[in-house]
Amino acid sequence: MVVATTIALYASPPSGVCSTPHQITACDLDLSFRSSSASPSTPQKPIVGGLSSLFSGASVKSLASSCSSFSAGVEEFSSLRHDRSEDLSLSSSFCYSPAKFANSSYLRRDHQSPISVLHGPVSCSCSPPMRASRDRSLDGSFHGSFRVGASGLFNGFVRKAIGSCVDYDLGSSSSSSDPILVDELTFSMEDGFGADTRQPYARDLLGRAQLRHSIFKDESVIKAFYEAEKAHRGQMRASGDPYLQHCVETALLLASIGANSTVVVAGLLHDTMDDSFMSYDYILRNFGAGVADLVEGVSKLSQLSKLARENNTACKTVEADRLHTMFLAMADARAVLIKLADRLHNMMTLYALSPVKQQRFAKETLEIFAPLANRLGISTWKVQLENLCFKHLYPQQHNEMSTMFEDSFDEAMITSAIEKLEEALKKEGISYHVLCGRHKSLYSIYCKMLKKKLTVDEIHDIHGLRLIVNNEGDCYKALGVVHSLWSQVPGKLKDYITHPKFNGYQSLHTVVMDNGTVPLEVQIRTQEMHLQAEFGFAAHWRYKEGDCKYSSFVLQMVEWARWVVTWHCETMSKDRSSIRSSDSIKPPCKFPSHSEDCPASYKPNSSQDGPVYVIVIENEKMSVQEFPANSTLSDLLSRAGPGSSRWSMYGIPAKEELRPRLNQRPVSDLKGKLKMGDVVELTPPIPDESLPEYREEIQRMYDRGLAFSRPGTMVGWGS
Ligand SMILES: Nc1nc2c(ncn2[C@@H]2O[C@H](COP(=O)(O)OP(=O)(O)OP(=O)(O)O)[C@@H](O)[C@H]2O)c(=O)[nH]1
Ligand SMILES: Nc1ncnc2c1ncn2[C@@H]1O[C@H](COP(=O)(O)OP(=O)(O)OP(=O)(O)O)[C@@H](O)[C@H]1O
């Protein structure tokens, strides 16, 4: 089992740290490592020994050499193990405050398995996060008593009274295990047939979800749960599970990163437009425009993703890049978040699909969705998606790496290193915002080995600590403390503060040896430097994506999306009293133009309109094409000019004869402006003699469409 761990220690920064508006924004957002879990039921492997016994260049060389034969062929899947627990790659993080440090239960893996929403731990001066997710079980199992009561309703009332931006403290889920079921609620189902009494499995599923996360006690979430039950009743997943279970798991993943009830409700309903007769208007009437728009956004993303998958579009780097941008720019970033949760759960249950589909989904996930999670800063989802793809696409290499590392990710070592450093910093009177640690994921190690042609023993950051302090002087003082605690690895000290990288990245890096055997990378920086490393020009996602040249449009759009996600997820659990005014934690400016004081700003006040990416389907082939802002359909048609080989099979010389359809509707006005994510089909006129054949095909499609929506039909994936 692959485990990526993040361990964080929070400290109260000195007063005045969050004094300017933009600092307040960053601080209050608490971009720090947060609670959640991915794969609950997975037993934790005991940590045995260090890395030294595995530092075998030979075995890694054989791994690296076998990479050239990464055909990812379907045959390789005969060796895949399809038991469920194997599919759950776990990524987790710990967080705890110094004040509670003595309480070792916060560190126990069996107690909580939190997620880092953003890589970057910028702590808040306010209440240190103490969030423990209840998401322990992906298979629906849960622990705890099942009592009936009304405290959840009370909580719901309080939440509503204090406003939507104050949301669920995951920790509070532990305070009440009372399930709230449909008969206790004040709302009524629109068509009058409540799902509850006749569907005991739904009641049970809801009860378990409520134990895993308290947001499932929110009235709107319960209502959405029963609407989803109604919509998907009779539908089964390829795995044999009721479809509803997938909706619940998707919503739980969202809840686990602190998403608010609007997003969780939309997560529950995310497949209803595609897989049932539930309409936009119905969702609008019952849940409001916010939810309806999100569900529609997810539906559109699903359709585009399906098109891209079927056309293998994302395997071309340029097109993949355009798809990332298009996905983020065409929909609310929260819709992308829901799509990511949907995909993550689908990847966790990939075993149920045929090997060919497993390959297709894994490929698309690695090309499109893992980079999107990276761009949005949802580190743990990215890690899990990548590790699952790694396992399905390169099973042999994954096996080798798993075997090599299964006993080597030394979480205890990271925890005790944090404790040790904490103590020493205290002694020296050096205060800090965050002290956290992580071990590198399997896939990240694998990529680094390939990219830099390294053996395992040449990778020094498998275990790492990060310390965020108040000022530059403290960075150097803390470095001295680190070197006094552990022996330094020669040649590994990098002073990017005195000599920033070309992209402005600043930090001190050193590698030390823990117990004389295990290398430990320590990064030390100030909060401003950290903001730059997470949101600015030196942002980690750009660093990881490599040399790609992005337009300022893309950069700003991604940064905007990160703010939106941060705003909607990270602030949710904050105590309102710690936030001076809700405006202060809103993204500081509107995409695409940033205000001057926006820390995410790369090109302040950029007013240029970005390009538009459009899906063009010609001769049943899909491409993602870039057009300048304000381009029209007529501009698009002029690209598909006479003589284009694409038209030769029809022998149609004139573009006027194409029958463009925009988003599935015929268009006559060619002067309309193209929008991000538009789908344009260019269909040549159908020769008269072919008409009967087309009619038959349309009839077949129609029949298939009906069969798909019929209750009781087996439904595979909603994406
Ligand atoms: N956000 C961000 N992080 C960076 C950047 N450059 C380096 N880092 C972080 O710093 C770590 C180590 O960077 P360096 O000390 O330059 O290491 P290196 O010379 O590439 O050698 P390795 O540690 O072997 O990769 C990386 O693993 C990142 O976590 C950057 O431009 N942006
Ligand atoms: N020493 C460290 N301590 C804590 N977190 C770290 C440390 N180094 C990297 N991270 C964070 O861990 C997450 C995963 O990063 P990952 O290990 O894949 O890449 P990286 O170490 O940053 O880069 P590279 O693979 O090029 O060395 C990122 O959020 C990154 O910011």
mmCIF file of N, CA and C and ligand atoms in Angstrom, residues 438 440 448 452 454 458-461 466 492 494 496 501-503 505 509 511 521 523 525 532-534 538-541 543-544, ligand 1:
data_model
loop_
_atom_site.group_PDB
_atom_site.id
_atom_site.type_symbol
_atom_site.label_atom_id
_atom_site.label_comp_id
_atom_site.label_asym_id
_atom_site.label_seq_id
_atom_site.Cartn_x
_atom_site.Cartn_y
_atom_site.Cartn_z
ATOM 1 N N ARG A 438 6.362 15.703 5.194
ATOM 2 C CA ARG A 438 5.676 14.796 4.268
ATOM 3 C C ARG A 438 6.683 13.771 3.773
ATOM 4 N N LYS A 440 7.518 11.639 0.299
ATOM 5 C CA LYS A 440 7.254 11.746 -1.135
ATOM 6 C C LYS A 440 6.424 10.554 -1.586
ATOM 7 N N LYS A 448 10.862 11.361 -10.520
ATOM 8 C CA LYS A 448 12.131 12.046 -10.275
ATOM 9 C C LYS A 448 13.293 11.167 -10.722
ATOM 10 N N LYS A 452 15.494 12.693 -13.696
ATOM 11 C CA LYS A 452 16.871 13.104 -13.389
ATOM 12 C C LYS A 452 17.857 11.954 -13.492
ATOM 13 N N LEU A 454 18.166 9.176 -11.742
ATOM 14 C CA LEU A 454 18.753 8.946 -10.425
ATOM 15 C C LEU A 454 18.436 7.556 -9.916
ATOM 16 N N GLU A 458 20.045 8.315 -4.535
ATOM 17 C CA GLU A 458 20.393 9.696 -4.902
ATOM 18 C C GLU A 458 19.211 10.656 -4.661
ATOM 19 N N ILE A 459 18.106 10.112 -4.190
ATOM 20 C CA ILE A 459 16.960 10.987 -3.898
ATOM 21 C C ILE A 459 16.952 11.290 -2.416
ATOM 22 N N HIS A 460 17.116 12.551 -2.105
ATOM 23 C CA HIS A 460 17.300 12.919 -0.697
ATOM 24 C C HIS A 460 16.065 13.495 -0.031
ATOM 25 N N ASP A 461 15.015 13.665 -0.829
ATOM 26 C CA ASP A 461 13.846 14.314 -0.221
ATOM 27 C C ASP A 461 12.668 13.352 -0.073
ATOM 28 N N ARG A 466 9.211 21.035 6.416
ATOM 29 C CA ARG A 466 9.147 22.428 5.963
ATOM 30 C C ARG A 466 8.823 23.308 7.163
ATOM 31 N N LYS A 492 24.541 19.846 -0.137
ATOM 32 C CA LYS A 492 23.086 19.890 -0.329
ATOM 33 C C LYS A 492 22.456 21.158 0.241
ATOM 34 N N LYS A 494 21.255 24.752 -0.016
ATOM 35 C CA LYS A 494 20.945 25.731 -1.088
ATOM 36 C C LYS A 494 20.351 26.964 -0.440
ATOM 37 N N TYR A 496 18.464 29.794 -1.475
ATOM 38 C CA TYR A 496 17.675 30.506 -2.483
ATOM 39 C C TYR A 496 17.116 31.815 -1.937
ATOM 40 N N LYS A 501 15.843 31.759 -7.137
ATOM 41 C CA LYS A 501 15.827 31.123 -8.455
ATOM 42 C C LYS A 501 15.307 32.124 -9.483
ATOM 43 N N PHE A 502 15.474 31.815 -10.745
ATOM 44 C CA PHE A 502 15.097 32.762 -11.792
ATOM 45 C C PHE A 502 13.608 33.140 -11.714
ATOM 46 N N ASN A 503 12.818 32.224 -11.169
ATOM 47 C CA ASN A 503 11.375 32.501 -11.081
ATOM 48 C C ASN A 503 11.002 33.212 -9.781
ATOM 49 N N TYR A 505 11.674 32.101 -6.752
ATOM 50 C CA TYR A 505 11.524 31.168 -5.621
ATOM 51 C C TYR A 505 12.597 31.427 -4.573
ATOM 52 N N HIS A 509 17.297 25.417 1.706
ATOM 53 C CA HIS A 509 17.156 23.958 1.671
ATOM 54 C C HIS A 509 18.418 23.323 2.244
ATOM 55 N N VAL A 511 19.917 19.223 3.460
ATOM 56 C CA VAL A 511 19.641 17.802 3.692
ATOM 57 C C VAL A 511 20.510 17.365 4.864
ATOM 58 N N GLU A 521 15.205 16.085 4.057
ATOM 59 C CA GLU A 521 15.322 17.427 3.472
ATOM 60 C C GLU A 521 14.560 18.413 4.344
ATOM 61 N N GLN A 523 13.229 22.372 4.419
ATOM 62 C CA GLN A 523 13.044 23.647 3.708
ATOM 63 C C GLN A 523 12.616 24.698 4.723
ATOM 64 N N ARG A 525 11.541 28.829 5.134
ATOM 65 C CA ARG A 525 11.183 30.052 4.401
ATOM 66 C C ARG A 525 10.257 30.917 5.241
ATOM 67 N N GLN A 532 4.637 32.981 -2.362
ATOM 68 C CA GLN A 532 5.188 33.010 -3.718
ATOM 69 C C GLN A 532 5.371 31.584 -4.245
ATOM 70 N N ALA A 533 5.771 30.684 -3.348
ATOM 71 C CA ALA A 533 6.019 29.295 -3.762
ATOM 72 C C ALA A 533 4.719 28.533 -4.015
ATOM 73 N N GLU A 534 3.618 29.059 -3.491
ATOM 74 C CA GLU A 534 2.349 28.366 -3.706
ATOM 75 C C GLU A 534 1.472 29.048 -4.743
ATOM 76 N N ALA A 538 6.494 31.515 -8.839
ATOM 77 C CA ALA A 538 7.273 30.292 -8.577
ATOM 78 C C ALA A 538 6.372 29.151 -8.092
ATOM 79 N N ALA A 539 5.085 29.262 -8.368
ATOM 80 C CA ALA A 539 4.135 28.292 -7.807
ATOM 81 C C ALA A 539 4.544 26.851 -8.097
ATOM 82 N N HIS A 540 4.271 26.037 -7.099
ATOM 83 C CA HIS A 540 4.708 24.649 -7.170
ATOM 84 C C HIS A 540 4.145 23.927 -8.389
ATOM 85 N N TRP A 541 2.908 24.212 -8.776
ATOM 86 C CA TRP A 541 2.330 23.486 -9.918
ATOM 87 C C TRP A 541 3.096 23.768 -11.197
ATOM 88 N N TYR A 543 6.288 24.710 -11.246
ATOM 89 C CA TYR A 543 7.579 24.056 -11.056
ATOM 90 C C TYR A 543 7.469 22.589 -11.442
ATOM 91 N N LYS A 544 6.343 21.929 -11.028
ATOM 92 C CA LYS A 544 6.196 20.505 -11.303
ATOM 93 C C LYS A 544 5.864 20.245 -12.769
HETATM 94 N N1 LIG B 1 7.255 26.048 -5.444
HETATM 95 C C1 LIG B 1 8.512 25.791 -5.831
HETATM 96 N N2 LIG B 1 9.244 24.864 -5.187
HETATM 97 C C2 LIG B 1 10.513 24.641 -5.601
HETATM 98 C C3 LIG B 1 11.054 25.340 -6.670
HETATM 99 N N3 LIG B 1 12.322 24.903 -6.848
HETATM 100 C C4 LIG B 1 12.565 23.983 -5.907
HETATM 101 N N4 LIG B 1 11.476 23.811 -5.131
HETATM 102 C C5 LIG B 1 11.334 22.891 -3.993
HETATM 103 O O1 LIG B 1 12.618 22.618 -3.515
HETATM 104 C C6 LIG B 1 12.933 21.249 -3.594
HETATM 105 C C7 LIG B 1 14.372 20.989 -3.894
HETATM 106 O O2 LIG B 1 14.883 21.937 -4.817
HETATM 107 P P1 LIG B 1 16.477 22.082 -4.963
HETATM 108 O O3 LIG B 1 17.113 22.225 -3.623
HETATM 109 O O4 LIG B 1 16.736 23.126 -5.996
HETATM 110 O O5 LIG B 1 16.862 20.660 -5.422
HETATM 111 P P2 LIG B 1 17.534 20.157 -6.725
HETATM 112 O O6 LIG B 1 18.839 20.842 -6.964
HETATM 113 O O7 LIG B 1 16.560 20.203 -7.856
HETATM 114 O O8 LIG B 1 17.831 18.714 -6.274
HETATM 115 P P3 LIG B 1 16.785 17.682 -5.768
HETATM 116 O O9 LIG B 1 16.471 17.978 -4.317
HETATM 117 O O10 LIG B 1 17.493 16.399 -5.919
HETATM 118 O O11 LIG B 1 15.563 17.842 -6.627
HETATM 119 C C8 LIG B 1 11.985 20.710 -4.626
HETATM 120 O O12 LIG B 1 11.757 19.355 -4.370
HETATM 121 C C9 LIG B 1 10.762 21.562 -4.405
HETATM 122 O O13 LIG B 1 9.993 21.066 -3.333
HETATM 123 C C10 LIG B 1 10.234 26.313 -7.359
HETATM 124 O O14 LIG B 1 10.627 26.963 -8.322
HETATM 125 N N5 LIG B 1 8.973 26.485 -6.895
#
